[in-house]
Short mmCIF file of C-alpha atoms and ligand atoms in Angstrom, two decimals:
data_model
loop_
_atom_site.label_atom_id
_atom_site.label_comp_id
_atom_site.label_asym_id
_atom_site.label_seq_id
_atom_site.Cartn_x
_atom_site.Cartn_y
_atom_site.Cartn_z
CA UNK A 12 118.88 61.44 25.34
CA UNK A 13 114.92 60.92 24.77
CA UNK A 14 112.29 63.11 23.60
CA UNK A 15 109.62 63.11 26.23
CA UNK A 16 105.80 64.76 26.23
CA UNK A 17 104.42 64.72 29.58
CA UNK A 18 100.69 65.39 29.23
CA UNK A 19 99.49 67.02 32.73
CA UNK A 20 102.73 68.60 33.12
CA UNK A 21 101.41 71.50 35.13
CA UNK A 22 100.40 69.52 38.24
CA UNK A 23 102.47 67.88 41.31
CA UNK A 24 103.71 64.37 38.99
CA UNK A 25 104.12 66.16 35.30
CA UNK A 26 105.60 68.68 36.63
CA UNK A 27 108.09 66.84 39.06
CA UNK A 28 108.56 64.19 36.10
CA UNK A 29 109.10 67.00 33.52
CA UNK A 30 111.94 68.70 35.55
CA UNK A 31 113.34 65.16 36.73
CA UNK A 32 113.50 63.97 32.96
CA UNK A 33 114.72 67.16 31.89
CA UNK A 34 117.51 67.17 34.74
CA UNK A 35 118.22 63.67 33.43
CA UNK A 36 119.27 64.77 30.20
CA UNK A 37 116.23 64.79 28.31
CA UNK A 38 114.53 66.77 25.73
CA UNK A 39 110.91 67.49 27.87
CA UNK A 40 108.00 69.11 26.59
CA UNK A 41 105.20 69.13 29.33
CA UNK A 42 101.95 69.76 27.94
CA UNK A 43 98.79 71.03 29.90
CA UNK A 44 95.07 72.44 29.26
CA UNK A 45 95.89 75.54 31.49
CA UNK A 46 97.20 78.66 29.47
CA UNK A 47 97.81 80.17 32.65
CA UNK A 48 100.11 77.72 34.30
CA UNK A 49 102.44 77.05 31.22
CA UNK A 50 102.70 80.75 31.12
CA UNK A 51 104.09 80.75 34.49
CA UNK A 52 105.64 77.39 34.19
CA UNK A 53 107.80 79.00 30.72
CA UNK A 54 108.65 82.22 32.76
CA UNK A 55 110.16 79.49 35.47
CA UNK A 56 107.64 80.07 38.14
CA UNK A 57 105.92 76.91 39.59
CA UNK A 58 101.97 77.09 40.26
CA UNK A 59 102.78 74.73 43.36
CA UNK A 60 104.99 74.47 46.46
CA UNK A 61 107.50 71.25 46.22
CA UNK A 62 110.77 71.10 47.41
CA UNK A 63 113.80 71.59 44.79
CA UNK A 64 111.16 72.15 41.93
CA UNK A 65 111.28 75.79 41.09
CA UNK A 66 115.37 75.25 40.78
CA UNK A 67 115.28 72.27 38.14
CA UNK A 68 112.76 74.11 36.66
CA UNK A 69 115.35 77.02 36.06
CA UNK A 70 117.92 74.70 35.06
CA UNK A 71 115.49 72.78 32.27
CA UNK A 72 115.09 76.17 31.11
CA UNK A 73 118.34 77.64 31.09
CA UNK A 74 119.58 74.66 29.74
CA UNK A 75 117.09 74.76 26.55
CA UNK A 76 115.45 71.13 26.75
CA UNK A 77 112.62 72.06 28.98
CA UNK A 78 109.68 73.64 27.83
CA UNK A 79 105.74 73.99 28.44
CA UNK A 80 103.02 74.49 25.91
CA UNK A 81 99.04 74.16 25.31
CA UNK A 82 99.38 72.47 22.40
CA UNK A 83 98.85 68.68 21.67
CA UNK A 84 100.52 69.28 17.67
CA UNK A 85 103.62 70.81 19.39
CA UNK A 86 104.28 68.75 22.45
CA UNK A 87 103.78 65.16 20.15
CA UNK A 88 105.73 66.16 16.70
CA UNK A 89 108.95 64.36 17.96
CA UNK A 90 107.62 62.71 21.02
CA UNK A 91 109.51 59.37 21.61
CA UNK A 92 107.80 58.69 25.03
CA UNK A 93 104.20 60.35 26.46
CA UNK A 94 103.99 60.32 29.89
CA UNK A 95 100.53 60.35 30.77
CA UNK A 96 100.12 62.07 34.13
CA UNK A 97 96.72 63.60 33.98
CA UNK A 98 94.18 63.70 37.11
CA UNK A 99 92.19 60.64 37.87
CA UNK A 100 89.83 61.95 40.37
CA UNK A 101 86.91 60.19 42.57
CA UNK A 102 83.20 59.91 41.16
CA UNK A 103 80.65 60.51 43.86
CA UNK A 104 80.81 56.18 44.50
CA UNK A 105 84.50 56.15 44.92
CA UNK A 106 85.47 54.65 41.53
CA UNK A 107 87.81 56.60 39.59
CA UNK A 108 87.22 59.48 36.89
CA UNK A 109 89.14 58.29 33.92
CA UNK A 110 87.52 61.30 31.71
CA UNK A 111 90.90 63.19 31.67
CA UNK A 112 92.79 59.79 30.88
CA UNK A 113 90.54 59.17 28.18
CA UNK A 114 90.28 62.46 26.38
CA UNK A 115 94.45 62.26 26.02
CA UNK A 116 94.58 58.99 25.12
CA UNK A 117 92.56 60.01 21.90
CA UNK A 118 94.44 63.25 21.71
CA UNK A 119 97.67 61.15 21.66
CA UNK A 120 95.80 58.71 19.34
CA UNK A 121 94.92 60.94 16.09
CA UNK A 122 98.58 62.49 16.18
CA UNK A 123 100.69 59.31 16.34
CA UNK A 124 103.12 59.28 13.62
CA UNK A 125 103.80 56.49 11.33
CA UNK A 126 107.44 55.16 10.41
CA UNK A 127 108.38 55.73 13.83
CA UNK A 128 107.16 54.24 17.26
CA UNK A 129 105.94 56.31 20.07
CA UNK A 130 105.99 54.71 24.07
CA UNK A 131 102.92 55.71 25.94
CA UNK A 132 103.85 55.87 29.80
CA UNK A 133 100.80 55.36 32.20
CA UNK A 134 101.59 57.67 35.03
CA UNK A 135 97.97 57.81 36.13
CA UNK A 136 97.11 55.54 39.08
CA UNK A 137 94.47 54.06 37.06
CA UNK A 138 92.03 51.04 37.90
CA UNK A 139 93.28 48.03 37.04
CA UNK A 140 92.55 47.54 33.37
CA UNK A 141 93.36 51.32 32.23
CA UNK A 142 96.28 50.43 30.49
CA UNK A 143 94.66 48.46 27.99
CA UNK A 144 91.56 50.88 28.09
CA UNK A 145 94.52 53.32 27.02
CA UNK A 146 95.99 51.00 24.34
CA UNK A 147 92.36 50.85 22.92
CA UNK A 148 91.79 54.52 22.94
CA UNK A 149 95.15 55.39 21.60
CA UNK A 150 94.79 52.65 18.84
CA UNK A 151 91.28 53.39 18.31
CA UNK A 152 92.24 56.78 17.22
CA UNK A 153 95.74 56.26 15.68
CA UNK A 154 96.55 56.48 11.77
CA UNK A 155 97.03 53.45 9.72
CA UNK A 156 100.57 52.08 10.19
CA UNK A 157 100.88 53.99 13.55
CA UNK A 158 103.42 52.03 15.84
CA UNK A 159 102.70 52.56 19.83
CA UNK A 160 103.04 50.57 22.72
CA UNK A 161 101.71 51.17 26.19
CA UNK A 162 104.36 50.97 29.91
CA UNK A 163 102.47 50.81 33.20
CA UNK A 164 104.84 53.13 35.43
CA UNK A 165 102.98 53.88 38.22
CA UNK A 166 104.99 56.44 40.86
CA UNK A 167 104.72 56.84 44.59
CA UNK A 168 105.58 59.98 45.64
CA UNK A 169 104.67 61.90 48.46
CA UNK A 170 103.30 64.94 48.54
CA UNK A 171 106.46 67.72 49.35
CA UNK A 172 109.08 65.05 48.17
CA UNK A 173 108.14 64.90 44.54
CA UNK A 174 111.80 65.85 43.56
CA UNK A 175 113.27 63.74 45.95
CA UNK A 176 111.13 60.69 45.66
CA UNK A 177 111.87 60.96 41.88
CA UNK A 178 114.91 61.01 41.67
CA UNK A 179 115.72 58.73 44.33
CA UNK A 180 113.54 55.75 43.95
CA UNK A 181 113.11 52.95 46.07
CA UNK A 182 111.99 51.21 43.00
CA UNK A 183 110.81 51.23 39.23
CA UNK A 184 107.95 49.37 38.53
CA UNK A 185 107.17 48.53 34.42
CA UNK A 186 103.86 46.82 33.33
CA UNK A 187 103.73 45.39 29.72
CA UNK A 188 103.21 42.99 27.30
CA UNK A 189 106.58 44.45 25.40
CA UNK A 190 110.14 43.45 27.01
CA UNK A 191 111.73 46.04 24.33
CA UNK A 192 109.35 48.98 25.28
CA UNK A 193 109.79 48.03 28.94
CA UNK A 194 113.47 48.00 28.68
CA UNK A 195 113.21 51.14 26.89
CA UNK A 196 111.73 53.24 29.63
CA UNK A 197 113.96 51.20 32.50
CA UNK A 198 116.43 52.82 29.93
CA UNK A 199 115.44 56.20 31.02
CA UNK A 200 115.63 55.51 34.98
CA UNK A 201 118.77 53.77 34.70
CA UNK A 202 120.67 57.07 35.89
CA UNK A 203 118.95 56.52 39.24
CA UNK A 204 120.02 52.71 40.25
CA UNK A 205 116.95 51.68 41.47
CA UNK A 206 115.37 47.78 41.32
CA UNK A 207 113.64 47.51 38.62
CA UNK A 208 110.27 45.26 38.72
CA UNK A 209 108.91 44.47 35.38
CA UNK A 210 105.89 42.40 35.47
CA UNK A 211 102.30 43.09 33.31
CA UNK A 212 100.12 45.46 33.09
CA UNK A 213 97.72 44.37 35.51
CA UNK A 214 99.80 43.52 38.75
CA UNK A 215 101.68 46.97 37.73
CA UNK A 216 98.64 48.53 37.90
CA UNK A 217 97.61 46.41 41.41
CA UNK A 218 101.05 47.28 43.23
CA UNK A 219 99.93 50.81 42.67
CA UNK A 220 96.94 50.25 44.63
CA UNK A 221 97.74 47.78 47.00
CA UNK A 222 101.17 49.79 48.07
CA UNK A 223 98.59 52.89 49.52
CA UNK A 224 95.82 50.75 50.87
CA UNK A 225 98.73 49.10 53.39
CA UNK A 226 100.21 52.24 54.36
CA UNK A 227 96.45 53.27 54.72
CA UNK A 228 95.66 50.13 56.45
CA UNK A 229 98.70 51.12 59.07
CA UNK A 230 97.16 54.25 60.19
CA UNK A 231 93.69 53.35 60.32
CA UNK A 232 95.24 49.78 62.39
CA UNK A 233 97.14 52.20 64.91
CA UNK A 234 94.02 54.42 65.34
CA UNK A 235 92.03 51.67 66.50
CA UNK A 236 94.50 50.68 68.69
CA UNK A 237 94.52 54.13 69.53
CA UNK A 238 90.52 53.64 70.65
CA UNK A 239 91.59 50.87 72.47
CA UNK A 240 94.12 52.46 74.56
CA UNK A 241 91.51 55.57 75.85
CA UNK A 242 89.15 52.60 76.72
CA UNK A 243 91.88 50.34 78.43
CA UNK A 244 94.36 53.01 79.85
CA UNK A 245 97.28 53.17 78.07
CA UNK A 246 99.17 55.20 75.75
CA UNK A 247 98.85 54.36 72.10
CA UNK A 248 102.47 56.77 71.31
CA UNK A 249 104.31 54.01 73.56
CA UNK A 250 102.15 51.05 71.97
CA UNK A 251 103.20 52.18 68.47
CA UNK A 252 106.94 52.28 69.48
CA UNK A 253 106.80 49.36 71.37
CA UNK A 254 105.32 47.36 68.00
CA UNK A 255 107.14 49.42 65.51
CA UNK A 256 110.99 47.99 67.19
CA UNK A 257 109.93 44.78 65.34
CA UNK A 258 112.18 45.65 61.98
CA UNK A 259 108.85 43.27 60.39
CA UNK A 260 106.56 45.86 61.58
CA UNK A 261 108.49 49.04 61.40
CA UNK A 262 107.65 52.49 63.23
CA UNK A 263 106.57 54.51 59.80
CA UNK A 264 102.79 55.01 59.14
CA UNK A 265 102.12 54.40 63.10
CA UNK A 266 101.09 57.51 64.07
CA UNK A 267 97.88 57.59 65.90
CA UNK A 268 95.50 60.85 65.11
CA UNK A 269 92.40 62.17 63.32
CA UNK A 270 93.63 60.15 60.52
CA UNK A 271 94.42 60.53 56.72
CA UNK A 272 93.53 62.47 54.63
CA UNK A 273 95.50 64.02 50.78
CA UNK A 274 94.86 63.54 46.91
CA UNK A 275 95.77 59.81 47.44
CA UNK A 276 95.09 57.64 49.76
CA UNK A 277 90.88 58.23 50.53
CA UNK A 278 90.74 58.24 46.55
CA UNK A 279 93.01 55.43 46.31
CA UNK A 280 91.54 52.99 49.45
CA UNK A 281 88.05 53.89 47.81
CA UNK A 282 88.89 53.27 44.43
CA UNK A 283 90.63 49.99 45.47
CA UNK A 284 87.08 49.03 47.37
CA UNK A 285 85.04 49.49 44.61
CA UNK A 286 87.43 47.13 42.36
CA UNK A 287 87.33 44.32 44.25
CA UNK A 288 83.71 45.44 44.79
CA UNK A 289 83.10 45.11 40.99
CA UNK A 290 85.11 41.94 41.01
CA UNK A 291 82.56 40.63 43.38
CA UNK A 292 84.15 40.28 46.54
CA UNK A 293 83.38 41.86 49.95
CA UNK A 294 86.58 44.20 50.86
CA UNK A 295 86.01 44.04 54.46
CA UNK A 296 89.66 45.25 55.42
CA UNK A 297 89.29 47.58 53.30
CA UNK A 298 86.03 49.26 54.25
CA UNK A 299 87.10 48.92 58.29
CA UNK A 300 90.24 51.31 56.87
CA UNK A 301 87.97 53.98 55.34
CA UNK A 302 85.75 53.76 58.52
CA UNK A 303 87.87 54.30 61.11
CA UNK A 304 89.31 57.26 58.87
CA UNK A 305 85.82 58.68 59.28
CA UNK A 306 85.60 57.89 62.74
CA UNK A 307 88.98 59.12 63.97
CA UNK A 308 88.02 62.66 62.58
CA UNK A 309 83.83 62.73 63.92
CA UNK A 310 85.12 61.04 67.38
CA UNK A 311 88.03 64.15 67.57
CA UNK A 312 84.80 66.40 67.43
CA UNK A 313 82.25 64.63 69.99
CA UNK A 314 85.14 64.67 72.18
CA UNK A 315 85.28 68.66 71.77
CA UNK A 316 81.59 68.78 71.90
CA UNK A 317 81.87 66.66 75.16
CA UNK A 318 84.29 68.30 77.02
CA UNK A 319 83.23 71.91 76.38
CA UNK A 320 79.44 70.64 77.37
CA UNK A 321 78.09 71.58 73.87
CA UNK A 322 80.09 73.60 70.93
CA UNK A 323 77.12 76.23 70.05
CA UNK A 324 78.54 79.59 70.99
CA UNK A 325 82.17 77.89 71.65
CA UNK A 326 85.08 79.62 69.73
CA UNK A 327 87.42 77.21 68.83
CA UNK A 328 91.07 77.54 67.60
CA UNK A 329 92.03 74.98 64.90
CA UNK A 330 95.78 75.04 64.48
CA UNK A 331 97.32 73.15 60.75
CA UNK A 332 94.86 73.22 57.95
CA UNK A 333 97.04 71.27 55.21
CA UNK A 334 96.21 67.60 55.03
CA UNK A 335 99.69 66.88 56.47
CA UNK A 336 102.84 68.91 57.32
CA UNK A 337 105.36 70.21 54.91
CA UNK A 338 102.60 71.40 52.27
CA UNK A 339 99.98 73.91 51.44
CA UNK A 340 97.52 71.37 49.91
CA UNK A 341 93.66 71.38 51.49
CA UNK A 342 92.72 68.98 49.57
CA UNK A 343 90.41 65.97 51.88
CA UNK A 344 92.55 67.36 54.63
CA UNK A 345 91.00 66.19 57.79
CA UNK A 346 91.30 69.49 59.61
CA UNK A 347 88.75 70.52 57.20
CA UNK A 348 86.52 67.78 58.22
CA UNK A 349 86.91 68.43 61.62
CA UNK A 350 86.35 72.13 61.20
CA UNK A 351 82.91 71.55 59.19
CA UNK A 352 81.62 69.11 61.85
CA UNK A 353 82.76 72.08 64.44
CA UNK A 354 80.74 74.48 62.21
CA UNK A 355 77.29 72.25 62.08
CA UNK A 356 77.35 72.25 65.81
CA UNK A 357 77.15 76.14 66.07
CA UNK A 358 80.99 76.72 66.95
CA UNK A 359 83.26 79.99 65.66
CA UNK A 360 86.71 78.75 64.10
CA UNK A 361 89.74 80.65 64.17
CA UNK A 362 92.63 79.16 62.10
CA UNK A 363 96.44 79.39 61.79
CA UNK A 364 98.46 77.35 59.42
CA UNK A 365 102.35 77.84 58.92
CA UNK A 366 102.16 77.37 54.97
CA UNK A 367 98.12 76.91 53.59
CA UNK A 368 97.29 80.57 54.60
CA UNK A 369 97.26 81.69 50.61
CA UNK A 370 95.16 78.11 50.15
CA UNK A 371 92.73 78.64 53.09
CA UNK A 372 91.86 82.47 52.04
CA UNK A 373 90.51 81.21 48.84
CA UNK A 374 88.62 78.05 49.93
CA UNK A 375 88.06 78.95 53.34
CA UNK A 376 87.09 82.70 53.38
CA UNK A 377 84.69 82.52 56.15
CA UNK A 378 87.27 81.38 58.62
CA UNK A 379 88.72 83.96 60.87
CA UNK A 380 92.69 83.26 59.59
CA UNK A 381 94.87 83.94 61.60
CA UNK A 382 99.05 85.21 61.88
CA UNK A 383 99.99 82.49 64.32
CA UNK A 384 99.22 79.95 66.98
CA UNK A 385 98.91 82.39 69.57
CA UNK A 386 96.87 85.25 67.58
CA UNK A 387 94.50 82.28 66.63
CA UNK A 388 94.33 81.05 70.64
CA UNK A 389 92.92 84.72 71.70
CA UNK A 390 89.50 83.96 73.44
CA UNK A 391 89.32 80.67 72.32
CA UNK A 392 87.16 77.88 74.22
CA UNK A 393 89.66 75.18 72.95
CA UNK A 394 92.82 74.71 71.05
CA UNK A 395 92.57 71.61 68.61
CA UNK A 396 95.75 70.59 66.85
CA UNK A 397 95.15 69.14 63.73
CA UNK A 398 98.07 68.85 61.25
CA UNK A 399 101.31 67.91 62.74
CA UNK A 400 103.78 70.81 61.95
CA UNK A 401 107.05 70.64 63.74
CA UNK A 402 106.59 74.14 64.41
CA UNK A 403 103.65 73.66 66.98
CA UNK A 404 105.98 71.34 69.22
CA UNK A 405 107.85 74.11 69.83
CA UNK A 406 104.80 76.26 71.14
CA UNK A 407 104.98 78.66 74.05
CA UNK A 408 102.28 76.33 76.00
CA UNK A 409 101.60 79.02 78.73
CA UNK A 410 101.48 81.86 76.24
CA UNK A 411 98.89 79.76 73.98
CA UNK A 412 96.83 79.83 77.50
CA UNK A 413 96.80 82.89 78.73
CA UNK A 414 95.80 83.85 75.44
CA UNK A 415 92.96 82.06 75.68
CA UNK A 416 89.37 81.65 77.09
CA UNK A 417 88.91 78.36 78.52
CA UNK A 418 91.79 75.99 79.12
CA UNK A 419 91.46 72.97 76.55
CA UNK A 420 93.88 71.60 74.22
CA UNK A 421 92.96 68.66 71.97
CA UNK A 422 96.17 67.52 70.60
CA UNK A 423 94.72 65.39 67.33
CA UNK A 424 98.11 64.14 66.10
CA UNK A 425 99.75 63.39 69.53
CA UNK A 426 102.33 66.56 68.88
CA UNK A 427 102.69 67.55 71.93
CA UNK A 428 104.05 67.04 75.61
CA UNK A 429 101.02 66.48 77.85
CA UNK A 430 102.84 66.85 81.00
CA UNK A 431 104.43 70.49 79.75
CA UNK A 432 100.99 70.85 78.95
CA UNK A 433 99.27 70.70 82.34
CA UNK A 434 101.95 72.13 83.76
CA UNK A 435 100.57 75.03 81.66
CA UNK A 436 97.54 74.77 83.33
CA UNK A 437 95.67 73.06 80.28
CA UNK A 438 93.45 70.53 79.74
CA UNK A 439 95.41 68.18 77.40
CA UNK A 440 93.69 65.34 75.53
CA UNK A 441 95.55 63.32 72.92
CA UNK A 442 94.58 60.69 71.00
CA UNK A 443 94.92 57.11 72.48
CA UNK A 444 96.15 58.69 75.54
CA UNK A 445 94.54 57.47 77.86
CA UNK A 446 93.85 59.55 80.96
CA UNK A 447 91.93 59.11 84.04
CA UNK A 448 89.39 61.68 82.89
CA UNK A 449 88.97 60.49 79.58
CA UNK A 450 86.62 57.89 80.46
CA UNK A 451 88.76 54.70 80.51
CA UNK A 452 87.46 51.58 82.43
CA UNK A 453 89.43 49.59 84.85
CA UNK A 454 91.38 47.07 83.54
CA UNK A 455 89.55 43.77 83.17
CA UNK A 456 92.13 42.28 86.02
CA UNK A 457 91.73 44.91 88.24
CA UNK A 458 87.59 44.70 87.94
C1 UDX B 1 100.88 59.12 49.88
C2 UDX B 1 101.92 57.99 49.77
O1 UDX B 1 102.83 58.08 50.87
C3 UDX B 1 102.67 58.05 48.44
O2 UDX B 1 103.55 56.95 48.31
C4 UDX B 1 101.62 58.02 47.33
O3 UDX B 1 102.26 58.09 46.05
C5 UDX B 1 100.61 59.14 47.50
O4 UDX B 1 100.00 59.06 48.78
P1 UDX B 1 100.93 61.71 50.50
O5 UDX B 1 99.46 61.74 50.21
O6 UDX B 1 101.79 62.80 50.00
O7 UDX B 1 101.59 60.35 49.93
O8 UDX B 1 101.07 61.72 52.08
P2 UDX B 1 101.62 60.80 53.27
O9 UDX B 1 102.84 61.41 53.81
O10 UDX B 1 101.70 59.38 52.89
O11 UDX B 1 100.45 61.02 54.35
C6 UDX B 1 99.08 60.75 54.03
C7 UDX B 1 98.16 61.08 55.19
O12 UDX B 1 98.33 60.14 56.25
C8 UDX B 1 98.38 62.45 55.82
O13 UDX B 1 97.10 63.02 56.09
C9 UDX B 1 99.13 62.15 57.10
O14 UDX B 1 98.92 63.13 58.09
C10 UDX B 1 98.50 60.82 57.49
N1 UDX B 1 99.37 59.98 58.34
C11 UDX B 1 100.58 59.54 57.89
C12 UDX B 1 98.92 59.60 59.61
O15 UDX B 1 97.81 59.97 60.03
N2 UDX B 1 99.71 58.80 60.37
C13 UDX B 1 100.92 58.33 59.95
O16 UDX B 1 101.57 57.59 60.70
C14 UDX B 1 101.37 58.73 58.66
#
């Protein structure tokens, strides 16, 4: 058993690594700036929706080796390991905010002990480089005789599998210069059985990086495709399952929409850009990725504008807020693009979403919300589906109609059945589906 301080333990990885570690066996103190949250976090109520974390939470605290506090002095007195999971944000040019980073590192720094040594765990997904940027601070700061050493652990969990993704692993990666401080944190995920894959701190760092911009690259390739298809006449939904039968290609990340969107991957992709950016090179891929992200979101919206003949005056009916199903998080969620570019072009928004209600009321107050699908339809010009919530396949198609206005449904995440659609007497328009009113040309062989 290990005594573990995991700074930024209020938010989705502290707080899914401090009830992990604790359910592990540990002794975890998670440590965060918000007096609020480790309130609520002590009384064993989570300030976030993830699945399975409000019950190990309980346990942790039941079982007496969990516990949350404000205080730096507290959470590092017998602190073996720190895992350092604080925010790394975007700056305004894409490059990453290490402010947060920085500030703990010296907070770690001036209360190292001496006699004993103390494993700093970079969490973080940091630019490569942060983990000796950390080493610095931390050292810079440290007593005399102070004995640290710094792990590059970066995780990749999805958003509404925290729990699961950490605990079940499809591997560990460890980034150092130390094998006996590396073996000591493989140490603590040995429980789980995962491959471990020790390496430095830089190509640690890179996997982190380069994992996100592929699965990134995927959806932005199949949305091109996607373009493609509308142009050429075929269906990108068949295209992707055609290409993702090749085990070498697989069918994940192949979903053709308006795109990504989350606290990861646009931060990530553009944070990745600007490295190799700074390094000198031209990231080409890279920048196409981010593009036809932007693209797959405005062309969602000049389709709308299109085929309503002009969105001033239109009321439109935007159904999913969150950035993807299965959570409540807004956060660079492309129905929110879509919605503002709706907004600039004079159109009324009505909005339903099964889980981001609580969310939306906050951040998106001038919205008319909505109770459901079919409250949000009433009058509306057009019915655009943006987040892909396995509740809205199983929509009542001709009740959605007859509760509205006009009769079109923009299906942005290819959800939907477009022939149960028209037999609803709807307008359906996917995305890479092509039909014959969507503009395609003829096939080059049939010209
Ligand atoms: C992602 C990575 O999956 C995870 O490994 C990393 O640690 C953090 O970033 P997350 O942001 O939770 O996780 O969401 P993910 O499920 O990967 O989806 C990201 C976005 O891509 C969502 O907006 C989703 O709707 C979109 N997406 C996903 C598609 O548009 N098409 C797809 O085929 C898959």
């Amino acid at each position: 058993m290990s005594t573990i301080c995991v700074v930024g333990g209020g938010g989705y990885v502290g707080l899914g690594y401090a009830v992990a570690l604790a359910r592990l066996g540990n002794q975890v103190i998670g440590l965060d700036i918000d007096a609020e949250r480790v309130a609520m976090l002590n009384a064993g109520n989570t300030p976030l929706y993830e699945d399975g974390l409000e019950s190990l939470l309980a346990d942790g605290l039941l079982a007496g080796n969990l516990r949350f506090t404000t205080s730096y002095d507290d959470a590092l007195a017998d602190a073996e390991f720190v895992f350092l999971c604080t925010g790394t944000p975007s700056l305004s040019d894409g490059e990453a905010d290490l402010r947060q980073v920085r500030a703990a590192a010296r907070a770690i720094g001036e209360r190292l002990p001496t006699g004993r040594r103390v494993i700093v765990v970079n969490k973080s997904t940091m630019p490569v480089g942060a983990a000796e940027m950390v080493a610095m601070v931390v050292g810079a700061n440290a007593p005399h005789g102070a004995d640290f050493r710094v792990v590059s652990n970066p995780e990749f969990l999805r958003e509404g599998m925290v729990v699961h993704d950490i605990l079940h692993p499809d591997r560990v990666v460890l980034g150092g210069d130390d094998p006996d401080a590396t073996a000591a944190v493989a140490a603590l995920y040995a429980p789980l059985g995962a491959p471990v894959i020790q390496t430095d701190h830089r190509s640690a760092e890179l996997i982190k990086y380069a994992a996100n911009a592929f699965l990134a690259t995927k959806i932005s390739f199949i949305n091109d495709i996607a373009r493609l298809c509308e142009r050429l006449g075929a269906d990108v939904t068949v295209v992707a399952e055609g290409m993702g039968r090749d085990p070498r290609i697989g069918p994940r990340f192949l979903h053709a929409g308006i795109g990504f969107g989350g606290s990861c991957f646009p931060k990530d992709v553009g944070a990745l850009t600007r490295m190799a950016e700074g390094a000198g090179l031209h990231p080409g891929l890279l920048r196409a990725v981010l593009e036809i992200n932007a693209d797959a979101r405005r062309r969602f919206v000049t389709r709308a504008d299109a085929l309503l003949n002009g969105l001033e005056g239109r009321t439109v009916a935007v159904l999913g807020l969150a950035f993807k199903e299965g959570t409540d998080d807004l956060r660079e969620s492309p129905a929110i693009s879509v919605i503002d570019m709706l907004e600039e072009r004079g159109a009324t928004i009505r909005a339903h979403d099964p889980r981001a209600m609580a969310n939306a009321a906050r951040k998106l107050s001038h919205l008319v919300l909505c109770d459901d699908a079919y409250h949000a339809a009433e009058g509306a010009d057009a019915v655009m589906l943006c987040t892909p919530w396995p509740e809205y396949r199983s929509l009542d198609l001709p009740r959605l109609r007859a509760a509205m206005r006009g009769d079109l449904l923009m299906d942005g995440r290819n959800l939907l059945d477009p022939v149960n659609a028209v037999d609803a007497g709807l307008r359906y328009e996917g995305i890479g589906r092509a039909t014959k009113e969507s503009g395609s040309i003829p096939a080059p062989l049939a010209r």
